[in-house]
XYZ file of C-alpha atoms in Angstrom:
508
model
C -69.515 -98.925 75.321
C -68.206 -102.354 74.268
C -68.248 -104.594 77.353
C -65.427 -106.650 75.863
C -63.080 -103.695 75.549
C -59.806 -104.187 77.365
C -59.255 -101.556 80.067
C -56.081 -99.451 79.787
C -54.240 -97.350 82.415
C -55.672 -93.816 82.858
C -53.929 -90.812 81.298
C -54.153 -87.046 81.707
C -54.908 -86.298 78.044
C -55.857 -88.513 75.109
C -54.935 -86.834 71.819
C -56.882 -88.115 68.823
C -54.973 -87.424 65.623
C -51.199 -87.309 65.022
C -51.093 -84.527 62.458
C -49.383 -81.159 63.051
C -51.951 -80.074 65.667
C -51.873 -83.335 67.613
C -48.095 -83.650 67.605
C -47.568 -80.018 68.618
C -50.088 -80.401 71.434
C -48.418 -83.595 72.627
C -45.038 -81.885 72.809
C -46.466 -78.899 74.675
C -48.154 -81.127 77.243
C -45.106 -83.329 77.711
C -43.004 -80.219 78.351
C -45.396 -79.434 81.193
C -45.202 -82.895 82.744
C -48.635 -83.974 81.510
C -49.124 -87.656 80.664
C -50.492 -88.173 77.146
C -51.530 -90.902 74.753
C -51.686 -90.176 71.053
C -53.796 -92.312 68.747
C -54.103 -92.069 64.984
C -56.186 -94.082 62.535
C -53.356 -94.231 59.984
C -51.237 -97.373 60.061
C -48.084 -95.397 59.206
C -46.954 -91.746 59.192
C -48.514 -89.544 56.546
C -46.377 -89.433 53.371
C -48.294 -86.892 51.274
C -47.239 -83.303 50.656
C -50.637 -81.765 51.564
C -50.050 -78.444 53.368
C -46.774 -76.916 52.198
C -44.713 -74.284 53.872
C -44.869 -72.622 57.260
C -45.898 -69.091 58.111
C -43.806 -66.775 60.251
C -46.168 -67.313 63.189
C -45.717 -71.091 63.185
C -41.971 -70.787 62.593
C -41.711 -68.355 65.497
C -43.341 -70.865 67.834
C -41.020 -73.664 66.754
C -37.999 -71.352 67.088
C -39.181 -70.398 70.578
C -39.157 -74.105 71.485
C -35.762 -74.795 69.919
C -37.277 -76.885 67.101
C -36.652 -74.636 64.105
C -33.441 -76.472 63.200
C -35.318 -79.792 62.931
C -37.340 -78.460 59.982
C -34.361 -78.218 57.631
C -35.799 -75.081 56.062
C -34.572 -74.707 52.491
C -36.183 -72.085 50.318
C -37.859 -69.042 51.801
C -39.631 -66.153 50.174
C -39.794 -62.637 51.620
C -43.309 -62.341 50.271
C -46.820 -63.464 51.081
C -49.998 -62.747 49.169
C -53.556 -61.722 49.843
C -55.971 -62.677 47.095
C -53.098 -62.836 44.611
C -51.599 -59.473 45.568
C -47.924 -59.974 46.556
C -46.852 -58.282 49.798
C -43.361 -58.063 51.287
C -42.656 -59.327 54.812
C -39.515 -57.191 55.031
C -41.122 -54.806 57.546
C -41.582 -57.512 60.182
C -38.927 -57.402 62.925
C -37.825 -61.022 62.683
C -35.051 -62.868 60.944
C -37.529 -65.510 59.852
C -39.116 -65.625 56.418
C -42.009 -67.799 55.223
C -40.809 -71.329 54.412
C -42.212 -72.295 51.024
C -40.986 -75.815 50.263
C -41.625 -77.992 53.318
C -44.211 -80.673 52.491
C -46.497 -81.608 55.358
C -44.939 -85.046 55.787
C -41.600 -83.365 56.597
C -43.260 -81.004 59.072
C -44.935 -83.967 60.759
C -41.666 -85.916 60.835
C -39.925 -83.024 62.626
C -42.766 -82.699 65.128
C -42.827 -86.461 65.713
C -39.094 -86.422 66.424
C -39.705 -83.710 69.036
C -42.492 -85.731 70.668
C -40.378 -88.880 70.767
C -37.458 -86.978 72.302
C -39.846 -85.960 75.082
C -40.896 -89.575 75.644
C -44.126 -89.683 73.656
C -45.197 -92.109 70.956
C -48.064 -92.518 68.500
C -50.362 -95.548 68.684
C -51.114 -96.086 64.988
C -53.999 -97.973 63.462
C -56.146 -96.852 66.413
C -59.540 -95.319 65.698
C -61.854 -93.612 68.203
C -65.224 -95.396 68.076
C -66.971 -93.979 71.118
C -66.670 -91.830 74.207
C -68.561 -91.001 77.381
C -67.654 -88.285 79.844
C -68.578 -87.400 83.402
C -67.425 -84.688 85.799
C -63.979 -86.178 86.315
C -62.957 -88.095 83.189
C -63.697 -89.271 79.652
C -63.920 -92.970 78.842
C -62.997 -93.671 75.216
C -63.403 -96.794 73.127
C -60.603 -97.269 70.611
C -60.527 -99.984 67.942
C -57.568 -101.272 65.934
C -57.549 -102.347 62.291
C -58.571 -105.889 63.294
C -61.631 -104.560 65.122
C -60.256 -105.310 68.585
C -61.434 -102.694 71.076
C -59.851 -101.279 74.183
C -60.861 -98.564 76.613
C -58.802 -95.529 77.536
C -59.726 -93.346 80.490
C -58.476 -89.757 80.263
C -59.075 -86.609 82.242
C -59.374 -84.710 78.940
C -59.653 -85.570 75.247
C -58.300 -83.337 72.462
C -59.762 -83.738 68.978
C -56.982 -83.100 66.471
C -58.516 -85.496 63.950
C -59.248 -83.199 61.026
C -62.257 -82.078 59.046
C -64.161 -85.343 59.561
C -63.430 -85.357 63.282
C -64.903 -88.255 65.270
C -64.216 -86.353 68.491
C -66.239 -83.380 67.264
C -69.129 -85.634 66.305
C -69.178 -87.590 69.582
C -68.952 -84.348 71.591
C -71.855 -82.695 69.744
C -69.673 -79.834 68.488
C -70.580 -80.156 64.802
C -71.128 -76.931 62.866
C -72.697 -75.846 59.585
C -70.753 -74.618 56.572
C -71.721 -72.266 53.773
C -72.584 -73.707 50.381
C -69.529 -73.904 48.096
C -69.255 -71.480 45.205
C -66.153 -72.760 43.408
C -64.333 -76.068 42.947
C -60.529 -76.202 43.044
C -58.366 -79.120 41.890
C -54.877 -79.566 43.317
C -52.020 -81.776 42.198
C -48.342 -82.269 43.036
C -46.518 -83.171 39.820
C -42.996 -84.451 39.162
C -40.951 -83.840 35.976
C -43.055 -80.943 34.793
C -42.525 -77.733 32.848
C -45.072 -75.806 34.921
C -44.062 -72.151 35.373
C -43.352 -70.637 38.777
C -46.557 -68.767 39.453
C -46.934 -68.809 43.260
C -49.557 -66.061 43.557
C -51.826 -67.185 40.720
C -53.220 -65.791 37.478
C -56.865 -65.163 36.657
C -58.935 -64.855 33.520
C -62.645 -65.074 32.732
C -62.514 -68.905 32.875
C -60.846 -69.277 36.276
C -57.525 -69.134 38.126
C -54.364 -71.235 38.017
C -51.425 -71.275 40.398
C -48.178 -73.280 40.388
C -44.850 -73.409 42.189
C -42.184 -75.721 43.630
C -43.000 -77.385 46.957
C -39.772 -79.249 47.671
C -38.688 -82.833 47.087
C -38.614 -82.119 43.329
C -42.368 -81.612 43.001
C -44.423 -78.715 41.656
C -47.917 -77.944 42.910
C -50.630 -76.804 40.527
C -54.055 -75.494 41.507
C -56.816 -75.042 38.958
C -59.996 -73.212 39.961
C -62.414 -73.384 37.068
C -65.560 -71.292 37.181
C -68.879 -73.092 36.826
C -67.700 -76.657 37.403
C -69.713 -79.160 39.489
C -68.666 -79.800 43.070
C -66.973 -82.902 44.376
C -66.883 -84.132 47.933
C -64.423 -82.167 50.047
C -61.010 -83.832 49.872
C -61.969 -86.248 47.070
C -59.029 -87.683 45.136
C -58.499 -86.470 41.561
C -56.388 -87.817 38.716
C -53.600 -86.111 36.786
C -55.760 -86.088 33.664
C -58.593 -84.321 35.485
C -56.254 -81.616 36.760
C -54.599 -81.242 33.358
C -57.977 -80.941 31.610
C -59.143 -78.215 33.986
C -55.833 -76.327 33.701
C -56.012 -76.517 29.909
C -59.578 -75.230 29.758
C -58.611 -72.232 31.893
C -55.261 -71.327 30.308
C -55.782 -72.630 26.775
C -52.762 -74.940 26.877
C -51.479 -77.756 29.064
C -48.121 -78.715 30.560
C -45.659 -81.599 30.502
C -45.589 -83.938 33.479
C -44.071 -87.268 34.450
C -46.128 -88.416 37.415
C -48.619 -87.223 39.991
C -47.703 -87.688 43.658
C -50.964 -86.522 45.116
C -54.194 -85.044 43.845
C -57.165 -83.678 45.750
C -60.065 -81.260 45.528
C -61.534 -78.619 47.770
C -64.011 -75.771 47.720
C -64.547 -72.453 49.469
C -67.221 -73.858 51.813
C -66.696 -72.148 55.149
C -67.708 -72.694 58.749
C -66.397 -72.399 62.289
C -67.512 -74.157 65.461
C -69.506 -72.068 67.907
C -67.688 -73.824 70.768
C -64.325 -75.543 71.091
C -64.916 -77.055 74.506
C -67.617 -79.458 75.675
C -66.921 -80.421 79.264
C -63.639 -82.348 79.145
C -63.450 -82.513 75.359
C -61.644 -79.936 73.202
C -61.402 -79.611 69.417
C -58.842 -77.646 67.409
C -57.384 -77.231 63.937
C -59.442 -78.557 61.026
C -61.794 -80.235 63.494
C -62.907 -76.753 64.571
C -63.220 -74.898 61.262
C -63.359 -75.202 57.498
C -62.232 -72.526 55.067
C -60.642 -71.815 51.723
C -56.947 -72.772 52.062
C -55.803 -69.357 50.832
C -52.161 -68.654 51.587
C -51.600 -72.002 53.295
C -52.834 -70.735 56.647
C -54.802 -73.785 57.825
C -52.036 -76.086 59.108
C -50.156 -73.150 60.595
C -53.216 -71.980 62.506
C -53.676 -75.536 63.784
C -50.108 -75.522 65.162
C -50.857 -72.241 66.945
C -54.135 -73.671 68.291
C -52.084 -76.429 69.877
C -49.478 -73.990 71.213
C -52.264 -72.062 72.925
C -54.101 -75.143 74.206
C -51.022 -76.896 75.582
C -50.295 -74.544 78.455
C -53.973 -73.725 79.088
C -54.781 -77.433 79.377
C -51.805 -77.959 81.669
C -53.180 -75.174 83.884
C -56.623 -76.796 83.863
C -55.082 -80.016 85.155
C -53.010 -78.255 87.813
C -55.901 -76.111 89.013
C -58.544 -78.848 88.722
C -60.659 -76.244 86.907
C -61.985 -75.771 83.373
C -61.518 -71.995 83.590
C -58.275 -72.055 81.533
C -60.098 -73.963 78.770
C -62.658 -71.165 78.557
C -59.764 -68.740 78.065
C -58.395 -70.996 75.319
C -61.793 -71.101 73.635
C -62.181 -67.328 73.741
C -58.714 -66.755 72.313
C -58.679 -69.338 69.538
C -62.299 -68.826 68.478
C -61.363 -65.197 67.848
C -58.401 -66.406 65.799
C -60.582 -68.889 63.877
C -63.177 -66.271 63.030
C -60.468 -63.861 61.864
C -59.008 -66.619 59.679
C -62.402 -67.383 58.142
C -63.018 -63.703 57.322
C -59.517 -63.431 55.888
C -59.935 -66.410 53.560
C -63.478 -65.452 52.548
C -62.252 -62.021 51.520
C -59.439 -63.576 49.489
C -61.929 -65.843 47.760
C -64.118 -62.891 46.784
C -61.128 -60.988 45.394
C -59.418 -63.854 43.634
C -61.923 -66.536 42.702
C -64.548 -64.492 40.919
C -64.803 -63.407 37.301
C -64.615 -60.062 35.561
C -67.199 -58.608 37.930
C -64.473 -58.095 40.570
C -61.871 -56.512 38.262
C -62.799 -52.991 39.342
C -62.662 -54.005 42.996
C -59.225 -55.545 42.500
C -57.990 -52.379 40.842
C -59.132 -50.219 43.760
C -57.855 -52.702 46.320
C -54.431 -52.842 44.647
C -54.091 -49.054 44.630
C -55.081 -48.861 48.295
C -52.434 -51.431 49.210
C -49.762 -49.373 47.484
C -50.886 -45.967 48.710
C -51.961 -46.378 52.317
C -49.560 -48.828 53.906
C -52.580 -50.979 54.762
C -50.632 -54.003 53.613
C -48.930 -54.061 57.042
C -52.087 -55.396 58.668
C -52.689 -57.976 55.943
C -49.068 -59.148 56.033
C -49.372 -59.816 59.756
C -52.710 -61.582 59.275
C -51.571 -64.020 56.593
C -48.301 -64.547 58.512
C -50.325 -65.877 61.508
C -49.242 -63.054 63.834
C -52.149 -60.642 63.366
C -54.614 -61.731 66.061
C -54.514 -59.853 69.356
C -55.936 -61.784 72.293
C -58.034 -59.875 74.795
C -57.626 -60.926 78.398
C -57.285 -59.612 81.956
C -59.180 -56.398 81.086
C -55.853 -54.778 80.186
C -56.468 -52.371 77.322
C -53.822 -49.750 78.095
C -50.918 -51.146 76.120
C -51.814 -52.476 72.692
C -48.784 -54.789 72.892
C -50.573 -56.958 75.468
C -52.200 -59.892 73.691
C -49.896 -59.823 70.674
C -47.306 -62.497 69.895
C -43.660 -61.887 70.641
C -41.408 -62.281 67.613
C -38.507 -64.193 69.110
C -36.753 -64.282 65.728
C -35.786 -60.703 66.536
C -35.481 -60.784 70.303
C -33.407 -59.065 71.399
C -30.571 -59.063 68.870
C -29.177 -62.224 70.385
C -26.812 -64.506 68.452
C -28.705 -66.757 66.037
C -27.286 -69.846 67.754
C -28.872 -68.725 71.043
C -32.225 -68.128 69.350
C -32.035 -71.558 67.719
C -31.648 -73.121 71.154
C -35.081 -71.714 72.061
C -35.698 -68.767 74.380
C -38.686 -70.657 75.845
C -37.387 -74.129 75.120
C -38.899 -75.665 78.243
C -42.394 -74.345 77.613
C -42.536 -71.861 80.500
C -42.958 -68.139 81.068
C -40.288 -65.522 80.280
C -39.673 -62.087 81.837
C -37.683 -59.572 79.768
C -36.423 -56.370 81.354
C -33.881 -53.570 81.070
C -31.132 -53.018 83.655
C -33.170 -50.083 84.982
C -36.499 -51.909 85.383
C -38.328 -51.840 88.715
C -36.392 -54.319 90.887
C -39.599 -55.435 92.623
C -41.021 -56.775 89.352
C -37.810 -58.647 88.647
C -37.946 -60.217 92.118
C -41.643 -61.035 91.711
C -40.940 -62.933 88.495
C -38.032 -64.782 90.070
C -40.176 -65.705 93.092
C -42.637 -67.399 90.720
C -39.797 -69.302 89.080
C -39.954 -67.277 85.858
C -36.564 -66.903 84.141
C -35.416 -63.387 83.275
C -33.700 -62.054 80.180
C -31.970 -58.684 80.377
C -32.004 -56.381 77.348
C -31.626 -52.718 76.487
C -34.556 -50.290 76.508
C -34.564 -50.189 72.708
C -34.562 -53.958 72.463
C -37.497 -54.382 74.855
C -39.511 -51.846 72.889
C -38.709 -53.667 69.652
C -40.605 -56.666 70.991
C -43.840 -55.141 69.759
C -42.560 -53.079 66.835
C -44.534 -55.333 64.486
C -47.634 -53.434 65.653
C -46.225 -50.440 63.718
C -46.782 -48.201 66.725
C -44.187 -45.663 67.914
C -41.696 -46.595 70.608
C -43.106 -46.147 74.103
C -40.147 -46.766 76.450
C -41.279 -50.065 77.938
C -38.654 -51.357 80.334
C -40.105 -54.830 80.923
C -42.489 -57.406 79.473
C -43.927 -60.716 80.640
C -44.288 -63.413 77.985
C -46.749 -66.307 78.278
C -45.623 -69.872 77.524
C -47.260 -69.619 74.073
C -45.218 -66.515 73.225
C -48.029 -64.002 73.766
C -47.215 -60.762 75.607
C -49.124 -60.906 78.912
C -47.960 -57.646 80.500
C -45.625 -54.691 79.969
C -44.486 -51.830 82.166
C -47.129 -49.656 80.449
C -50.003 -51.951 81.451
C -52.811 -50.704 83.675
C -52.582 -53.878 85.723
C -49.748 -54.492 88.129
C -47.575 -57.529 87.617
C -49.002 -59.091 90.788
C -52.529 -58.701 89.384
C -51.473 -60.499 86.212
C -49.935 -63.283 88.302
C -53.221 -63.588 90.164
C -55.188 -63.733 86.897
C -53.051 -66.643 85.694
C -52.882 -68.302 89.136
C -49.110 -67.923 89.218
C -47.707 -68.392 92.709
C -44.302 -68.449 94.344
C -42.671 -71.729 93.421
C -42.866 -73.008 97.007
C -46.669 -72.786 96.925
C -47.432 -73.860 93.378
C -50.662 -75.902 93.363
C -50.186 -79.627 93.000
C -52.113 -81.526 90.326
C -54.976 -83.370 91.928
C-alpha cells in the first residue's frame, strides 16, 4: 500500500463501478441501512447507448422497488428471440413487456437518481489501485486522475467494474474463457435507412441485425464469418461496420453519423467463485458471454438485487454464510446464462451446416410448447434457486412476477409492493392465522389476496393450480415458502435468521 495515501472514514461496503450493477447494489444496500461508498474510474456518467432495453426480469425488480416509472419506458415488444427465432411473451402473467429502446445511459441515469434519493453519491475519477483484506475488513487504495491516492477501509468490497475488473484481479478470482469463433461489429447510427430487423437474418456469409434503440438511433450488428478477431470491446469505425454489412448482405445503407461503435466475440467464461473472503464480484466482472438477446446488463441488475439483501444479512449476522448462499444462487444463474447464449450462438452464428438443425428446432418450438421455457430464460425469470432443502413445491425458488400480483391497480404496483427492500407475506383470508401472526411478529408486512390470485403468483411455471393459500417472498422477489412447502414457516424463518422484531440481531 502507498504510505502517503490519505486515510478515509471506514464504510460497510465499497462498491467499485457505477454501472447498472453497482448502482442497483448501492440502492439495495442503502434501503437496508448499510453505509456505502461508490467509486468509478469515469470522470462523468456514461453517455453511450451500449446495452439497450430491459428484460421482464429486470423490469419486475424495478417495479417491485417502485422505480419502474423513472425509466420512462417508451416502446415495448411482446416478443423475445432465441437464436433468431421470435417467441411471444404473451403467456407470462405480467403486465410488463420487454423494453426495447432504453439506451444504457438512460438506465444508469434512472438508477443514479434512485441512489441519490436514498442519500448515496458516486465518487468519479476514482480508480482502485490496490487492496488488502484481513478477517474483519478490506483496505483499498484509490487514486484520482491526478494520481493522488487515498485509502478506504470497508467491511466488504463489491466488484461491479466490468469485464476488465480490477477487483476480480486483486482478489484472485480471474477465470479462463473459450477461444472466440466469430467476430461481431456493432454500431449505433443516426439518420439511416436501415430496415427494422430485430431478430437478424443469416446467409452463408454471416448475419446482420438492425433496429431502433431510442433517442433517434438505429443499432446494426454485423457478424461476418471468417474475419480476424479484435480485442474484446475495441472501438470500430462507421466505415468498418458498413464494409462488413455490405460484404454480408451485398449492399450497404445510408447513414449520417455514428454515435458508438464496438466489437465483441462469442468467447465465453464464468468465474468458479464469486466470493473471496470479504470481496464479491458480480455482473460482467464474473462472466463473459455472447450478448445474445441483451441479457448481460439485465442479469447484472439481478445479481445486485440478490447480493444486496444477502450482503446486508452478512453484516447484520457478522457471518459470511449469506454470501455463500448468494454465490450458490447467482453462479447457477450465470452458468445457465452462459449455456443459453452458447446455444444461441451455435444456432444463429454458424453457416449452412446448421440449417437442418434450425429447421428441426423451429418445428419443435411450434409443436411442443417448449418455447415457454426459453421465453422465461431469455426474459431473466427462468432460473429456480435451490435453498433450504425444500423441494416439495416447485414454486419455491422462482421469482414472483409483481407485474401481475394480485390484480392490484397499476398505480399501486407502480408504487412498489416491496418498495422498502424487505420481505412480503401474501395470504388469503382463510390462511392459517398462526402463519399470519408469525410473519407479523417478524415485522413482515402482509398482503391479502384471493385463493386464485395467490396461486397465480407462480402461474409462469406453467403448472396447474394447486390451491396455495399463502406465500412468503424474499426481499429480492424470490418465493421462499408457500403453504405447500415441506418446511414450516418457522423453519424457513430459522434458515434465514429471521427473528421477532424485538430480538433482531444488531450489526456488530
